[in-house]
Coordinates of C-alpha atoms in Angstrom, one line a residue:
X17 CA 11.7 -2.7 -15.2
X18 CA 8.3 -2.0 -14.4
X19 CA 9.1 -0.9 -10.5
X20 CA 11.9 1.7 -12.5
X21 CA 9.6 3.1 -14.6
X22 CA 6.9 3.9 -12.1
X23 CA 9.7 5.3 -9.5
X24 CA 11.3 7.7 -12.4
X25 CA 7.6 8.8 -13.3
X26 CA 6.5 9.1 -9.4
X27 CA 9.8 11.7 -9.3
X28 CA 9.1 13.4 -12.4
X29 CA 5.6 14.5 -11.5
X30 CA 5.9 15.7 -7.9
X31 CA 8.9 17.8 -9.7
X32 CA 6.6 19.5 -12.1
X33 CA 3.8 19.2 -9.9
X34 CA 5.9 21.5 -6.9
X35 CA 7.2 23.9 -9.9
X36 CA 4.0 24.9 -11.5
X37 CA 2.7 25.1 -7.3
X38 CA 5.3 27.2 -6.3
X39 CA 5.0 29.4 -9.3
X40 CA 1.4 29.9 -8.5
X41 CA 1.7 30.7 -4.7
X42 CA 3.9 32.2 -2.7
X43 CA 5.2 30.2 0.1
X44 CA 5.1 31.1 4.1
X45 CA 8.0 29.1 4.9
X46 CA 11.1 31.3 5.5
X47 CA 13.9 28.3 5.7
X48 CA 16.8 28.2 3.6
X49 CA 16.3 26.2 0.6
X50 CA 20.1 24.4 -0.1
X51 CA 20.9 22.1 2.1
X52 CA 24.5 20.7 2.7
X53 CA 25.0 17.6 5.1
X54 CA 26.4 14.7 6.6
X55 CA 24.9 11.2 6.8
X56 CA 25.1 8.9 9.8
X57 CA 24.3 5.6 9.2
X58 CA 21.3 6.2 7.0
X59 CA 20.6 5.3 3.6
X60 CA 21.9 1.9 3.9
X61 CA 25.6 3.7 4.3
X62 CA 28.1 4.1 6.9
X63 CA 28.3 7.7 6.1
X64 CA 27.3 9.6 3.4
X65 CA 27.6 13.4 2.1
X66 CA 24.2 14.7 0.3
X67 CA 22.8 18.2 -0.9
X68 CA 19.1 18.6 -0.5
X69 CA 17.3 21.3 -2.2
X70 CA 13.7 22.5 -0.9
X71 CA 10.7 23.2 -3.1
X72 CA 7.8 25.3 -1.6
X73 CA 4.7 24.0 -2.7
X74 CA 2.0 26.0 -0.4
X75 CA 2.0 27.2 2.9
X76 CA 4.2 25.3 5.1
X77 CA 4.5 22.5 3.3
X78 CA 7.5 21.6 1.2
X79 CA 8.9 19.2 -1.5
X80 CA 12.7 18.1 -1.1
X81 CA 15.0 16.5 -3.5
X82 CA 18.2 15.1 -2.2
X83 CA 21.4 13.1 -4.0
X84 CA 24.3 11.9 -2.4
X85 CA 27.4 9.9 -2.7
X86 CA 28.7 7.6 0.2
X87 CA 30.5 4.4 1.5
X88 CA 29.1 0.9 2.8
X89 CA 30.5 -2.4 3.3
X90 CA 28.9 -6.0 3.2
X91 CA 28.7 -9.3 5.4
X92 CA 29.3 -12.1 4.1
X93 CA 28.0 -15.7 6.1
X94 CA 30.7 -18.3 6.7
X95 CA 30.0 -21.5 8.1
X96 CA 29.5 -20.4 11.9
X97 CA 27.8 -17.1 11.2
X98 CA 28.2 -13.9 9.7
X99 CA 32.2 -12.8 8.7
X100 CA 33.6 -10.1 7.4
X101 CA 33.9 -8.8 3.5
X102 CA 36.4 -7.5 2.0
X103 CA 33.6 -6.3 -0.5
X104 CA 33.1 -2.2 0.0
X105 CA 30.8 -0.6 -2.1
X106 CA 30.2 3.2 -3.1
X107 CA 26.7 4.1 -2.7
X108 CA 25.4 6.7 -4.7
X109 CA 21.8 8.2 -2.9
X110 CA 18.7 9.8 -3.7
X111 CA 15.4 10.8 -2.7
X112 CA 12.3 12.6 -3.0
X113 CA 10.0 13.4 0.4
X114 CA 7.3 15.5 1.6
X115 CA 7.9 18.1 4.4
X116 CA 5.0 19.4 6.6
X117 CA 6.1 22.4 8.8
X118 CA 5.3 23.2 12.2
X119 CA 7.4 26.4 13.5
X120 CA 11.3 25.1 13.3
X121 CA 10.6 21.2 13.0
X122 CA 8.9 19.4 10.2
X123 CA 7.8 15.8 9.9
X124 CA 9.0 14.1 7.1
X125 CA 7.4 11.5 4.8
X126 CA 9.2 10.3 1.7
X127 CA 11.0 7.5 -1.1
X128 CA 14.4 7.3 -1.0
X129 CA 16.9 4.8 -2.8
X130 CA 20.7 3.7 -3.1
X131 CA 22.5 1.8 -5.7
X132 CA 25.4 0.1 -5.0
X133 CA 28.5 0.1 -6.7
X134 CA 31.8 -2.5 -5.9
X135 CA 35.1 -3.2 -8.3
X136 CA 33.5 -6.6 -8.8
X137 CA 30.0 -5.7 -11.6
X138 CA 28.1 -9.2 -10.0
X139 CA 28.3 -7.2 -6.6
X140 CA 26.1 -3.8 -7.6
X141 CA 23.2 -3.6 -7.1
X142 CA 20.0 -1.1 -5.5
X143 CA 17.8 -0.8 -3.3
X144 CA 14.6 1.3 -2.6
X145 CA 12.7 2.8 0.9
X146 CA 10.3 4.5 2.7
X147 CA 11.4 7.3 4.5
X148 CA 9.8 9.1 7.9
X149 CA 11.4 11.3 10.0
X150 CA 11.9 14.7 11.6
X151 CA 14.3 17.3 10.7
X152 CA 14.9 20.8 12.2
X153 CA 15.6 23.9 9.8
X154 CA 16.4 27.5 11.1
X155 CA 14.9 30.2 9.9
X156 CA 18.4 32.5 8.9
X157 CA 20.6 31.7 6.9
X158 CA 23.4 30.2 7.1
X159 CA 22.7 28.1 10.1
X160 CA 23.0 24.2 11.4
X161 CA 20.2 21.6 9.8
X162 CA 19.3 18.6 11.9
X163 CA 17.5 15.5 10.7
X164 CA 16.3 12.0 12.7
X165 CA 14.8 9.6 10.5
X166 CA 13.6 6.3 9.8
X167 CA 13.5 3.8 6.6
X168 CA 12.5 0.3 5.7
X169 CA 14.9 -1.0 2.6
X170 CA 13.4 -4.0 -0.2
X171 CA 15.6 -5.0 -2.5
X172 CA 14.8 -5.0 -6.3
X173 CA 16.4 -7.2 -8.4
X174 CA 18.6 -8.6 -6.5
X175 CA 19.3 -12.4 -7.3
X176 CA 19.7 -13.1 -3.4
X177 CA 16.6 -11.7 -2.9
X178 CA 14.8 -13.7 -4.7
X179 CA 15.9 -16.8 -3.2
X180 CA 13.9 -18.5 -0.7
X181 CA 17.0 -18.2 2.4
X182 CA 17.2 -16.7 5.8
X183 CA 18.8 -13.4 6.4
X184 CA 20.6 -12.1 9.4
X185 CA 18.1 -9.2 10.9
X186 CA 18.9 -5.7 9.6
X187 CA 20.1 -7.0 6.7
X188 CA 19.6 -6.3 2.6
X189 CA 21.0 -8.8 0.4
X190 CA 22.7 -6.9 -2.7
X191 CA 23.6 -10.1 -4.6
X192 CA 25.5 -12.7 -3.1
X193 CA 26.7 -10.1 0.2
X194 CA 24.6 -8.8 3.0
X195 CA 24.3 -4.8 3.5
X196 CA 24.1 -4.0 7.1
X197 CA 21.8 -1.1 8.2
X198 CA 20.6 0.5 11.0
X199 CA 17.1 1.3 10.5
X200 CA 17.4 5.0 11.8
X201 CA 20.0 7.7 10.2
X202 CA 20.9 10.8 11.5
X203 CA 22.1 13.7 9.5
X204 CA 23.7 17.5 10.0
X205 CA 25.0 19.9 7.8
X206 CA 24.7 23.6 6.8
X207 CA 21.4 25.1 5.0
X208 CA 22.1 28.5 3.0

């Protein structure tokens, strides 16, 4: 409850924080600020659609929040290895990250998380990450966004993760199933 509570407060302040900034000083960035996009195998999804909205905070530097709705299914381990699941799961996404610009591309650095959702209420759970990447933004509107990234996922309170087992590499345990990921996601979509 604790890890919650210190995740919603972390959120809350950089949200306040980058409105009473950006009320204060006028931004140089000249990038669209809605963002509209697809998600590749990040996010601890096989695909995903978000919207992102941009926050100057000074200069070239920006605040982003991002939500998202998606699709993901597990692994389950049978006696000779890993098998498939008939478990899918409807990830809702969301995220908060810093964005340092330099020209067209910025470097990202940020806290991201996804909660799970199945028919089945013992297979939901969530799961939290760090998140670096790069992203490219034009500078008209409305134009192509691009964005390479990276995350590393924990699970939080997850019975399976706090049970002393091996896991299959790449792999975030979400009760009793495995979630899959690829530890790099790609997304494109439309800024205006």
């Amino acid at each position: 409850m604790k890890n919650y509570l210190s995740i919603a407060l972390l959120f809350i302040t950089v949200g306040v924080y980058s409105q009473a900034v950006n009320s204060e000083k006028p931004s140089k960035s000249v990038v669209p600020l809605n963002n509209l996009s697809v998600n590749l195998l990040g996010d601890l999804c096989m695909f995903s659609v978000r919207y992102e909205r941009l926050h100057p905070i000074s200069g070239d530097n920006l605040v982003t929040a991002r939500i998202g709705a998606g699709y993901a299914e597990a692994l389950d381990y049978c006696n000779d290895g890993l098998c498939n699941s008939n478990v899918t799961y409807t990830t809702f996404t969301h995220g908060i990250s810093y964005l340092s610009q330099h020209k067209s591309i910025f470097v990202e650095i940020g806290l991201g998380g996804t909660a799970f959702f199945a028919n089945n209420i013992d297979q939901q759970g969530y799961t939290i990450y760090p998140v670096f990447g790069l992203r490219y933004h034009p500078s008209v509107k409305p134009m192509m966004h691009f964005n390479l990234y990276g995350y590393y996922p924990t699970s939080i309170g997850s019975k399976a993760a706090n049970e002393t087992q091996l896991y299959a590499r790449n792999t975030v345990p979400i009760k009793n199933n495995l979630i899959y990921y690829i530890p790099i996601g790609f997304s494109f979509g439309l800024s205006f």
